Amino acid sequence: MPHVITQSCCSDASCVYACPVNCIHPTPDEPDFHTAQMLYVDPVECVDCGACVTACPVDAIKPHTKLTAAEDVFATLNADFYATPRPRPVLAPVVPPLQVRTGSDLRVAIVGSGPAAMYAAEEVLTIPGAKVRIYERLTRPYGLARFGVAPDHQRTRGVTRQFDHIAADPRLEMRLGVEVGGQITHDDLLAEHHAVVYAVGASTDRRLDIGGIDLPGVSSATEFVAWYNGHPDHAGRTFDLSGRRVVIVGNGNVALDVARILTIDPDLLADTDIAPHALKALRDSSVEEVVVVGRRGIEQSAFTLPELVGLCSTPDVDVVVRDEDVRTLPDSDPRASILRAAPRGAGNRRIVLEYLLSPTTILGPSAATGVEFVHNELIAAPDGSTRVKSTGRQRVIEAGLVLTSIGYRGKPVAGLPFDDTTATVPNDGGRVPQVRGAYVTGWIKRGPTGFIGTNKSCAQETVRSLVADYNAGRLA
């Protein structure tokens, strides 16, 4: 009875280290770890010990006999990952324990309290005698793990239980409602700590620079997510859900989350952590259709397979894709079978996935009434890649609300250098060479890539750079 990793996988690799037979891949030392959409159990090598189940912080792993009908596809996805033999060592990688020189106990300040911050704190606290103080601007901790995960993804939100366990360590102090760079400076922190780790994420959206983008009725999907999750910065926001259709520009996981929340039966959200004001607005909503638009083809969709599976299993919501788009997918692509099997019902709300459309203008005299797009075609390049070329043909999709979801972007951190092209703090393994005692981890370090658990290996690298500097006497 092999075990199966399912939709809520956060890729923190806890299961990898727990597995006694090294049957979970990719591991953090394999080249595809940082680009993998999830981790996978080898059904042939699995010995059914259940160690991975205990280690997983988001309850993503089940015996194959306990999968629901909607989760059966994950048994196939796990097995397909091993269809082509992959070289692997006998044992999973061993991470040597951190060791510090004798002397005063290591003291580290961490700015931010999201996943990257909490994983960094966990790593520092593996050192006997080390102490951590976390500074968080908001009055509630855990960042995107609390305010960015959809309320109906309860298992994914379960990672906060792990963060609660980390925060319970008596050597960790958390100061909420304190903004570093305003009330407190980097030098202030260095007066009481050996080093400062900035885990401030990518807190702004990439801007869609087209006409009408500032009209009422246009917002970002990120702001909409923060609103329905009760983020204090967006508590006073309102969104007009009186129209029949919503258009979302961009088709990553955030876009699909928003589309699902807009169309799901609000009664299914009543027992979740959704903000009460958002639940009331969704109960009163007139939205019947959400159109999710990508500028490239279906093969270049930005959403992950687990997210698509979750979308297609939403009760009483049809996921609609043109047959000609699905036919462009190879038969071996699991997205094709998932989309073909998506239910169709009478009178259901709909999520429509549109491709090869680029927005040119938000329409409306005083508020958004729709989006004008131009059709694209894919042109093969000599190197085998494809590029998008406009055909010049236009299309208008009417909508009462337009949300953009084209990616996150980091913003400058007071006192640190900033690369405006990558929207990150330039660093060497998390070390900021130009600023004494400064380190970065998470999205401000590597850009907005990966998943919640990806921040664990990222934080491990940063903390190891920090400890190396401490042992070399570089941190006063």
CSV table of C-alpha atoms in Angstrom, one decimal:
chain,number,residue,atom,x,y,z
A,1,MET,CA,0.0,0.0,0.0
A,2,PRO,CA,2.3,2.8,-1.2
A,3,HIS,CA,1.8,6.3,0.1
A,4,VAL,CA,0.9,9.2,-2.2
A,5,ILE,CA,1.7,13.0,-2.0
A,6,THR,CA,-1.4,15.1,-2.8
A,7,GLN,CA,-2.4,18.6,-3.6
A,8,SER,CA,-1.4,20.4,-0.4
A,9,CYS,CA,2.3,19.5,-0.7
A,10,CYS,CA,4.4,22.5,0.4
A,11,SER,CA,7.8,21.1,-0.7
A,12,ASP,CA,9.6,21.7,2.6
A,13,ALA,CA,11.3,18.3,2.2
A,14,SER,CA,10.6,17.2,5.8
A,15,CYS,CA,9.3,13.9,4.3
A,16,VAL,CA,12.5,13.5,2.3
A,17,TYR,CA,14.6,13.4,5.5
A,18,ALA,CA,12.1,11.2,7.3
A,19,CYS,CA,11.9,8.5,4.6
A,20,PRO,CA,14.2,5.5,5.5
A,21,VAL,CA,14.4,4.2,2.0
A,22,ASN,CA,14.9,7.5,0.0
A,23,CYS,CA,11.8,7.0,-2.1
A,24,ILE,CA,10.7,10.7,-2.1
A,25,HIS,CA,12.0,13.0,-4.8
A,26,PRO,CA,13.3,15.4,-5.9
A,27,THR,CA,15.5,16.0,-2.8
A,28,PRO,CA,16.9,19.4,-2.0
A,29,ASP,CA,20.3,18.5,-3.5
A,30,GLU,CA,18.8,17.4,-6.8
A,31,PRO,CA,18.8,20.0,-9.7
A,32,ASP,CA,15.0,19.9,-10.2
A,33,PHE,CA,14.0,20.5,-6.6
A,34,HIS,CA,13.5,24.2,-6.9
A,35,THR,CA,11.4,23.9,-10.1
A,36,ALA,CA,9.3,20.9,-9.1
A,37,GLN,CA,5.7,21.7,-8.6
A,38,MET,CA,5.5,19.1,-5.7
A,39,LEU,CA,7.4,16.1,-4.3
A,40,TYR,CA,6.6,12.5,-5.3
A,41,VAL,CA,6.6,9.1,-3.7
A,42,ASP,CA,8.0,6.2,-5.7
A,43,PRO,CA,5.2,3.6,-5.4
A,44,VAL,CA,7.7,0.7,-6.1
A,45,GLU,CA,10.2,1.6,-3.5
A,46,CYS,CA,7.8,2.8,-0.8
A,47,VAL,CA,7.7,0.4,2.2
A,48,ASP,CA,4.6,1.8,3.7
A,49,CYS,CA,6.2,2.8,7.0
A,50,GLY,CA,4.3,6.1,7.3
A,51,ALA,CA,7.2,8.1,8.5
A,52,CYS,CA,6.5,10.7,5.8
A,53,VAL,CA,2.9,11.1,7.0
A,54,THR,CA,4.2,12.1,10.5
A,55,ALA,CA,6.8,14.5,9.1
A,56,CYS,CA,4.5,16.4,6.7
A,57,PRO,CA,3.4,19.7,8.2
A,58,VAL,CA,0.4,20.0,5.8
A,59,ASP,CA,-1.1,16.5,5.8
A,60,ALA,CA,-0.4,16.1,2.2
A,61,ILE,CA,0.6,12.4,2.3
A,62,LYS,CA,-1.9,9.5,2.3
A,63,PRO,CA,-2.0,5.7,1.7
A,64,HIS,CA,-3.3,5.2,-1.8
A,65,THR,CA,-6.3,3.3,-0.5
A,66,LYS,CA,-7.5,6.5,1.4
A,67,LEU,CA,-7.4,8.9,-1.6
A,68,THR,CA,-10.7,10.6,-2.4
A,69,ALA,CA,-12.0,10.4,-5.9
A,70,ALA,CA,-10.7,13.9,-6.6
A,71,GLU,CA,-7.2,12.8,-5.3
A,72,ASP,CA,-6.9,9.6,-7.4
A,73,VAL,CA,-5.1,11.6,-10.1
A,74,PHE,CA,-2.2,12.1,-7.6
A,75,ALA,CA,-1.5,8.4,-7.5
A,76,THR,CA,-0.8,8.6,-11.3
A,77,LEU,CA,1.2,11.8,-11.0
A,78,ASN,CA,3.4,10.2,-8.3
A,79,ALA,CA,4.0,7.1,-10.3
A,80,ASP,CA,4.6,9.0,-13.6
A,81,PHE,CA,7.4,10.9,-12.0
A,82,TYR,CA,9.4,7.7,-11.8
A,83,ALA,CA,8.4,6.4,-15.2
A,84,THR,CA,11.9,7.4,-16.4
A,85,PRO,CA,14.5,5.9,-14.1
A,86,ARG,CA,16.4,8.6,-12.2
A,87,PRO,CA,19.8,8.1,-10.6
A,88,ARG,CA,19.8,8.6,-6.8
A,89,PRO,CA,22.0,7.7,-3.8
A,90,VAL,CA,21.0,5.0,-1.4
A,91,LEU,CA,20.1,7.6,1.3
A,92,ALA,CA,18.6,11.1,1.2
A,93,PRO,CA,21.1,14.0,1.7
A,94,VAL,CA,22.3,14.4,5.3
A,95,VAL,CA,22.4,18.0,6.5
A,96,PRO,CA,25.2,18.4,9.0
A,97,PRO,CA,24.3,20.2,12.3
A,98,LEU,CA,25.3,23.8,12.7
A,99,GLN,CA,28.2,24.4,15.0
A,100,VAL,CA,29.5,27.7,16.4
A,101,ARG,CA,32.7,28.8,18.0
A,102,THR,CA,32.8,29.1,21.7
A,103,GLY,CA,32.1,32.5,23.2
A,104,SER,CA,29.0,34.5,23.6
A,105,ASP,CA,25.7,33.0,22.5
A,106,LEU,CA,24.7,33.8,18.9
A,107,ARG,CA,21.9,36.4,18.8
A,108,VAL,CA,20.0,36.9,15.5
A,109,ALA,CA,17.3,39.4,14.6
A,110,ILE,CA,14.8,38.4,11.9
A,111,VAL,CA,12.7,41.0,10.1
A,112,GLY,CA,9.4,39.5,9.0
A,113,SER,CA,7.5,36.5,10.3
A,114,GLY,CA,6.4,34.7,7.1
A,115,PRO,CA,7.5,31.2,6.1
A,116,ALA,CA,11.0,32.3,5.2
A,117,ALA,CA,11.4,34.0,8.6
A,118,MET,CA,10.1,31.1,10.6
A,119,TYR,CA,12.3,28.6,8.8
A,120,ALA,CA,15.3,30.8,9.4
A,121,ALA,CA,14.4,31.0,13.1
A,122,GLU,CA,14.0,27.2,13.2
A,123,GLU,CA,17.5,26.8,11.7
A,124,VAL,CA,19.2,29.2,14.1
A,125,LEU,CA,17.5,27.6,17.0
A,126,THR,CA,19.1,24.2,16.2
A,127,ILE,CA,22.3,25.8,17.7
A,128,PRO,CA,22.4,25.4,21.5
A,129,GLY,CA,22.3,28.7,23.3
A,130,ALA,CA,21.3,30.7,20.2
A,131,LYS,CA,18.5,33.3,20.5
A,132,VAL,CA,16.2,34.8,17.9
A,133,ARG,CA,14.1,38.0,18.0
A,134,ILE,CA,11.5,38.4,15.3
A,135,TYR,CA,10.2,41.8,14.3
A,136,GLU,CA,6.9,41.9,12.4
A,137,ARG,CA,5.1,45.0,11.1
A,138,LEU,CA,1.7,43.5,11.5
A,139,THR,CA,0.0,42.5,14.7
A,140,ARG,CA,-0.5,38.9,13.5
A,141,PRO,CA,2.5,36.7,12.3
A,142,TYR,CA,3.2,34.2,9.5
A,143,GLY,CA,2.8,36.5,6.5
A,144,LEU,CA,1.6,34.7,3.3
A,145,ALA,CA,1.0,31.5,5.2
A,146,ARG,CA,-1.8,33.3,7.0
A,147,PHE,CA,-2.8,36.0,4.6
A,148,GLY,CA,-1.9,34.5,1.2
A,149,VAL,CA,-3.3,30.9,1.2
A,150,ALA,CA,-6.9,30.5,0.1
A,151,PRO,CA,-9.2,29.8,3.1
A,152,ASP,CA,-10.5,26.5,1.6
A,153,HIS,CA,-6.9,25.2,1.5
A,154,GLN,CA,-7.1,24.1,5.1
A,155,ARG,CA,-4.4,21.5,4.9
A,156,THR,CA,-1.9,24.0,3.4
A,157,ARG,CA,-2.8,26.5,6.1
A,158,GLY,CA,-1.8,23.8,8.6
A,159,VAL,CA,1.8,24.8,8.2
A,160,THR,CA,1.1,27.5,10.7
A,161,ARG,CA,0.9,24.8,13.4
A,162,GLN,CA,4.5,24.1,12.7
A,163,PHE,CA,5.3,27.8,13.0
A,164,ASP,CA,3.5,27.9,16.3
A,165,HIS,CA,5.8,25.1,17.5
A,166,ILE,CA,8.8,27.1,16.4
A,167,ALA,CA,7.5,30.2,18.1
A,168,ALA,CA,6.9,28.4,21.4
A,169,ASP,CA,10.7,27.9,21.9
A,170,PRO,CA,11.6,30.1,24.9
A,171,ARG,CA,14.7,31.3,23.1
A,172,LEU,CA,12.5,33.0,20.5
A,173,GLU,CA,10.9,36.4,21.1
A,174,MET,CA,8.4,37.8,18.7
A,175,ARG,CA,7.8,41.6,18.6
A,176,LEU,CA,4.6,42.3,16.6
A,177,GLY,CA,3.5,45.7,15.4
A,178,VAL,CA,7.1,46.9,15.0
A,179,GLU,CA,8.3,48.2,11.7
A,180,VAL,CA,12.0,48.0,11.0
A,181,GLY,CA,13.2,50.9,8.8
A,182,GLY,CA,10.8,53.2,10.6
A,183,GLN,CA,10.8,52.9,14.3
A,184,ILE,CA,14.0,50.8,14.3
A,185,THR,CA,17.0,50.9,12.0
A,186,HIS,CA,19.5,48.2,11.0
A,187,ASP,CA,22.1,49.8,13.2
A,188,ASP,CA,19.7,49.7,16.2
A,189,LEU,CA,19.3,45.9,15.6
A,190,LEU,CA,23.0,45.3,15.3
A,191,ALA,CA,23.5,47.0,18.7
A,192,GLU,CA,21.7,44.0,20.3
A,193,HIS,CA,22.3,41.2,17.8
A,194,HIS,CA,25.2,39.7,15.9
A,195,ALA,CA,23.3,39.7,12.6
A,196,VAL,CA,20.0,40.7,11.0
A,197,VAL,CA,18.1,38.4,8.5
A,198,TYR,CA,15.6,40.2,6.3
A,199,ALA,CA,12.7,37.9,5.3
A,200,VAL,CA,10.4,40.6,4.0
A,201,GLY,CA,9.1,38.8,0.9
A,202,ALA,CA,7.9,40.5,-2.2
A,203,SER,CA,5.0,42.6,-1.0
A,204,THR,CA,4.0,44.5,-4.1
A,205,ASP,CA,2.5,43.4,-7.4
A,206,ARG,CA,4.0,43.7,-10.9
A,207,ARG,CA,2.1,46.5,-12.5
A,208,LEU,CA,0.2,46.0,-15.8
A,209,ASP,CA,1.0,49.2,-17.7
A,210,ILE,CA,-2.0,49.7,-20.0
A,211,GLY,CA,-4.6,52.3,-20.4
A,212,GLY,CA,-7.4,52.4,-17.9
A,213,ILE,CA,-5.5,50.4,-15.3
A,214,ASP,CA,-6.3,53.0,-12.6
A,215,LEU,CA,-10.0,53.0,-13.2
A,216,PRO,CA,-12.3,52.0,-10.3
A,217,GLY,CA,-13.2,48.3,-10.6
A,218,VAL,CA,-9.6,47.4,-11.4
A,219,SER,CA,-7.4,45.9,-8.7
A,220,SER,CA,-4.8,43.2,-8.2
A,221,ALA,CA,-5.6,39.6,-7.3
A,222,THR,CA,-3.1,39.9,-4.5
A,223,GLU,CA,-5.2,42.7,-2.9
A,224,PHE,CA,-8.3,40.6,-3.4
A,225,VAL,CA,-6.6,37.6,-1.6
A,226,ALA,CA,-5.5,39.9,1.3
A,227,TRP,CA,-9.1,41.2,1.5
A,228,TYR,CA,-10.8,37.8,1.8
A,229,ASN,CA,-8.1,36.6,4.2
A,230,GLY,CA,-8.6,39.6,6.6
A,231,HIS,CA,-5.2,41.3,6.1
A,232,PRO,CA,-5.3,44.4,8.3
A,233,ASP,CA,-4.0,46.6,5.5
A,234,HIS,CA,-7.1,45.7,3.4
A,235,ALA,CA,-9.8,45.5,6.0
A,236,GLY,CA,-11.6,48.6,4.7
A,237,ARG,CA,-11.5,47.5,1.0
A,238,THR,CA,-14.6,46.8,-1.0
A,239,PHE,CA,-14.9,45.0,-4.3
A,240,ASP,CA,-17.9,45.4,-6.6
A,241,LEU,CA,-19.3,41.9,-7.2
A,242,SER,CA,-22.6,43.1,-8.7
A,243,GLY,CA,-21.6,42.2,-12.2
A,244,ARG,CA,-22.1,38.8,-13.9
A,245,ARG,CA,-18.4,38.4,-15.0
A,246,VAL,CA,-15.0,39.0,-13.6
A,247,VAL,CA,-11.8,39.0,-15.7
A,248,ILE,CA,-8.5,37.9,-14.3
A,249,VAL,CA,-5.4,38.8,-16.3
A,250,GLY,CA,-2.7,36.1,-15.6
A,251,ASN,CA,-3.1,32.4,-14.9
A,252,GLY,CA,-0.8,31.5,-12.0
A,253,ASN,CA,-1.9,29.8,-8.8
A,254,VAL,CA,-3.1,33.0,-7.3
A,255,ALA,CA,-5.4,33.7,-10.2
A,256,LEU,CA,-6.9,30.2,-9.9
A,257,ASP,CA,-7.4,30.6,-6.2
A,258,VAL,CA,-9.3,33.9,-6.7
A,259,ALA,CA,-11.4,32.4,-9.5
A,260,ARG,CA,-12.3,29.5,-7.3
A,261,ILE,CA,-13.2,31.7,-4.3
A,262,LEU,CA,-15.4,33.9,-6.6
A,263,THR,CA,-17.4,30.9,-7.9
A,264,ILE,CA,-17.5,28.4,-5.0
A,265,ASP,CA,-20.6,28.0,-2.9
A,266,PRO,CA,-20.1,30.4,0.0
A,267,ASP,CA,-21.6,27.8,2.4
A,268,LEU,CA,-18.4,25.7,1.7
A,269,LEU,CA,-16.3,28.6,3.1
A,270,ALA,CA,-18.4,29.3,6.2
A,271,ASP,CA,-16.3,27.0,8.4
A,272,THR,CA,-12.9,28.3,7.1
A,273,ASP,CA,-10.8,31.2,8.1
A,274,ILE,CA,-12.2,33.5,5.5
A,275,ALA,CA,-12.8,37.1,6.8
A,276,PRO,CA,-16.5,37.6,7.8
A,277,HIS,CA,-16.8,40.8,5.6
A,278,ALA,CA,-15.6,38.8,2.6
A,279,LEU,CA,-18.0,35.9,3.2
A,280,LYS,CA,-20.9,38.3,3.4
A,281,ALA,CA,-19.9,39.9,0.1
A,282,LEU,CA,-19.6,36.5,-1.6
A,283,ARG,CA,-23.0,35.5,-0.3
A,284,ASP,CA,-24.4,38.7,-2.0
A,285,SER,CA,-22.3,38.3,-5.1
A,286,SER,CA,-23.9,38.2,-8.6
A,287,VAL,CA,-20.7,36.8,-10.2
A,288,GLU,CA,-21.6,33.8,-12.5
A,289,GLU,CA,-18.4,33.6,-14.6
A,290,VAL,CA,-14.7,34.2,-14.1
A,291,VAL,CA,-12.5,34.4,-17.2
A,292,VAL,CA,-8.8,33.7,-16.5
A,293,VAL,CA,-6.6,35.0,-19.4
A,294,GLY,CA,-3.1,34.1,-20.3
A,295,ARG,CA,-1.0,35.7,-23.0
A,296,ARG,CA,0.7,32.5,-24.0
A,297,GLY,CA,-0.6,29.1,-25.0
A,298,ILE,CA,-2.1,26.4,-22.7
A,299,GLU,CA,1.3,24.5,-22.6
A,300,GLN,CA,2.8,27.7,-20.9
A,301,SER,CA,0.1,27.9,-18.3
A,302,ALA,CA,1.6,29.4,-15.1
A,303,PHE,CA,-0.5,27.4,-12.6
A,304,THR,CA,0.7,24.1,-11.2
A,305,LEU,CA,-0.9,20.7,-11.6
A,306,PRO,CA,-2.0,20.4,-8.0
A,307,GLU,CA,-3.8,23.8,-8.3
A,308,LEU,CA,-5.5,22.6,-11.5
A,309,VAL,CA,-6.7,19.5,-9.8
A,310,GLY,CA,-8.1,21.5,-7.0
A,311,LEU,CA,-9.8,23.8,-9.4
A,312,CYS,CA,-11.5,21.0,-11.4
A,313,SER,CA,-12.8,19.3,-8.3
A,314,THR,CA,-14.6,22.4,-7.0
A,315,PRO,CA,-18.2,21.4,-6.4
A,316,ASP,CA,-20.8,22.9,-8.8
A,317,VAL,CA,-18.2,24.9,-10.8
A,318,ASP,CA,-17.5,24.2,-14.4
A,319,VAL,CA,-14.0,24.6,-15.7
A,320,VAL,CA,-14.2,25.5,-19.4
A,321,VAL,CA,-11.4,25.3,-21.9
A,322,ARG,CA,-11.8,25.3,-25.7
A,323,ASP,CA,-11.3,21.9,-27.2
A,324,GLU,CA,-8.7,23.3,-29.7
A,325,ASP,CA,-6.6,24.5,-26.8
A,326,VAL,CA,-6.7,21.1,-25.1
A,327,ARG,CA,-5.8,19.4,-28.3
A,328,THR,CA,-2.5,21.3,-28.5
A,329,LEU,CA,-1.4,19.5,-25.3
A,330,PRO,CA,0.6,16.2,-25.9
A,331,ASP,CA,-1.4,13.1,-24.9
A,332,SER,CA,1.2,12.5,-22.2
A,333,ASP,CA,0.5,15.8,-20.5
A,334,PRO,CA,-1.7,15.1,-17.5
A,335,ARG,CA,-3.3,18.5,-17.9
A,336,ALA,CA,-5.1,17.2,-20.9
A,337,SER,CA,-6.8,14.3,-19.1
A,338,ILE,CA,-7.6,16.5,-16.1
A,339,LEU,CA,-9.3,19.1,-18.3
A,340,ARG,CA,-11.2,16.6,-20.4
A,341,ALA,CA,-12.5,15.0,-17.2
A,342,ALA,CA,-13.6,18.3,-15.7
A,343,PRO,CA,-17.3,18.1,-14.9
A,344,ARG,CA,-19.9,20.0,-16.8
A,345,GLY,CA,-23.3,20.9,-15.2
A,346,ALA,CA,-26.4,22.8,-16.0
A,347,GLY,CA,-26.7,26.2,-14.3
A,348,ASN,CA,-23.3,26.0,-12.6
A,349,ARG,CA,-21.0,28.9,-12.2
A,350,ARG,CA,-18.1,28.8,-14.7
A,351,ILE,CA,-14.4,29.4,-14.7
A,352,VAL,CA,-13.2,29.9,-18.3
A,353,LEU,CA,-9.5,29.5,-19.1
A,354,GLU,CA,-8.6,31.7,-22.2
A,355,TYR,CA,-5.2,31.7,-23.9
A,356,LEU,CA,-3.2,33.7,-26.4
A,357,LEU,CA,-4.7,37.0,-25.4
A,358,SER,CA,-2.8,40.2,-24.4
A,359,PRO,CA,-4.7,43.0,-22.7
A,360,THR,CA,-4.3,46.4,-24.4
A,361,THR,CA,-6.9,48.6,-22.6
A,362,ILE,CA,-9.3,48.5,-19.6
A,363,LEU,CA,-12.6,49.9,-21.0
A,364,GLY,CA,-15.0,52.1,-19.2
A,365,PRO,CA,-15.8,55.9,-19.0
A,366,SER,CA,-15.7,56.1,-15.2
A,367,ALA,CA,-15.3,52.5,-14.0
A,368,ALA,CA,-14.2,49.2,-15.6
A,369,THR,CA,-16.7,47.7,-17.9
A,370,GLY,CA,-14.4,45.2,-19.7
A,371,VAL,CA,-11.0,44.6,-21.2
A,372,GLU,CA,-9.8,44.9,-24.8
A,373,PHE,CA,-7.4,42.2,-25.8
A,374,VAL,CA,-5.3,41.4,-28.9
A,375,HIS,CA,-5.0,37.8,-30.1
A,376,ASN,CA,-1.6,36.3,-30.2
A,377,GLU,CA,0.1,33.4,-32.0
A,378,LEU,CA,3.1,31.4,-31.0
A,379,ILE,CA,6.1,31.6,-33.3
A,380,ALA,CA,8.8,28.9,-33.1
A,381,ALA,CA,12.3,30.2,-32.5
A,382,PRO,CA,15.5,28.6,-34.0
A,383,ASP,CA,16.5,27.3,-30.5
A,384,GLY,CA,13.2,25.4,-30.2
A,385,SER,CA,11.5,27.8,-27.9
A,386,THR,CA,8.4,29.8,-28.7
A,387,ARG,CA,7.6,33.5,-28.6
A,388,VAL,CA,4.4,35.4,-28.7
A,389,LYS,CA,3.4,37.5,-31.7
A,390,SER,CA,0.4,39.7,-32.0
A,391,THR,CA,-2.0,39.0,-34.8
A,392,GLY,CA,-3.6,42.4,-34.6
A,393,ARG,CA,-7.1,40.9,-34.2
A,394,GLN,CA,-8.9,42.4,-31.2
A,395,ARG,CA,-11.4,41.0,-28.8
A,396,VAL,CA,-13.4,42.6,-26.0
A,397,ILE,CA,-14.5,40.7,-22.9
A,398,GLU,CA,-17.0,42.6,-20.8
A,399,ALA,CA,-16.6,42.5,-17.0
A,400,GLY,CA,-17.7,44.4,-13.9
A,401,LEU,CA,-14.5,43.7,-12.1
A,402,VAL,CA,-10.9,43.3,-13.5
A,403,LEU,CA,-8.1,41.7,-11.4
A,404,THR,CA,-4.5,41.5,-12.5
A,405,SER,CA,-2.3,38.6,-11.4
A,406,ILE,CA,1.0,38.8,-13.3
A,407,GLY,CA,3.3,38.3,-10.3
A,408,TYR,CA,4.8,39.7,-7.1
A,409,ARG,CA,7.6,42.1,-6.8
A,410,GLY,CA,10.0,42.9,-4.0
A,411,LYS,CA,10.5,46.5,-2.9
A,412,PRO,CA,13.6,48.2,-1.6
A,413,VAL,CA,14.6,47.6,2.1
A,414,ALA,CA,15.9,50.6,4.0
A,415,GLY,CA,19.7,50.5,4.2
A,416,LEU,CA,20.2,47.6,1.8
A,417,PRO,CA,21.2,47.6,-1.9
A,418,PHE,CA,18.4,46.8,-4.3
A,419,ASP,CA,18.4,45.4,-7.9
A,420,ASP,CA,15.5,47.0,-9.6
A,421,THR,CA,15.6,44.5,-12.5
A,422,THR,CA,15.2,41.4,-10.3
A,423,ALA,CA,13.5,43.3,-7.5
A,424,THR,CA,15.8,41.5,-5.0
A,425,VAL,CA,18.6,42.4,-2.6
A,426,PRO,CA,21.9,41.4,-4.2
A,427,ASN,CA,23.4,38.6,-2.1
A,428,ASP,CA,25.9,35.8,-2.0
A,429,GLY,CA,24.2,32.7,-0.5
A,430,GLY,CA,22.0,35.1,1.5
A,431,ARG,CA,24.9,37.3,2.6
A,432,VAL,CA,24.6,41.0,1.7
A,433,PRO,CA,28.3,41.8,1.2
A,434,GLN,CA,27.9,45.6,1.2
A,435,VAL,CA,26.2,45.9,4.6
A,436,ARG,CA,27.7,44.6,7.8
A,437,GLY,CA,25.7,41.9,9.5
A,438,ALA,CA,22.9,41.9,6.9
A,439,TYR,CA,21.4,38.7,5.4
A,440,VAL,CA,18.4,37.9,3.3
A,441,THR,CA,16.1,34.9,2.8
A,442,GLY,CA,12.9,34.1,0.9
A,443,TRP,CA,11.6,36.1,-2.0
A,444,ILE,CA,13.6,39.2,-1.3
A,445,LYS,CA,16.6,37.0,-1.7
A,446,ARG,CA,15.7,34.9,-4.8
A,447,GLY,CA,12.6,36.5,-6.3
A,448,PRO,CA,9.0,35.3,-6.1
A,449,THR,CA,9.6,31.6,-7.0
A,450,GLY,CA,8.8,28.3,-5.3
A,451,PHE,CA,6.3,27.4,-2.7
A,452,ILE,CA,5.9,27.7,1.1
A,453,GLY,CA,8.3,24.9,1.9
A,454,THR,CA,10.9,26.1,-0.7
A,455,ASN,CA,11.8,28.7,1.9
A,456,LYS,CA,13.2,26.0,4.2
A,457,SER,CA,16.2,25.1,2.0
A,458,CYS,CA,16.6,28.8,1.2
A,459,ALA,CA,16.7,29.7,4.9
A,460,GLN,CA,19.2,26.9,5.6
A,461,GLU,CA,21.6,28.3,3.0
A,462,THR,CA,21.3,31.8,4.5
A,463,VAL,CA,21.8,30.7,8.1
A,464,ARG,CA,24.8,28.6,7.1
A,465,SER,CA,26.4,31.7,5.5
A,466,LEU,CA,25.6,33.6,8.7
A,467,VAL,CA,27.1,31.0,11.0
A,468,ALA,CA,30.2,30.8,8.8
A,469,ASP,CA,30.7,34.6,9.2
A,470,TYR,CA,30.1,34.3,13.0
A,471,ASN,CA,32.7,31.5,13.3
A,472,ALA,CA,35.2,33.6,11.2
A,473,GLY,CA,34.8,36.5,13.7
A,474,ARG,CA,33.2,38.8,11.2
A,475,LEU,CA,30.1,39.4,13.3
A,476,ALA,CA,30.7,41.6,16.4
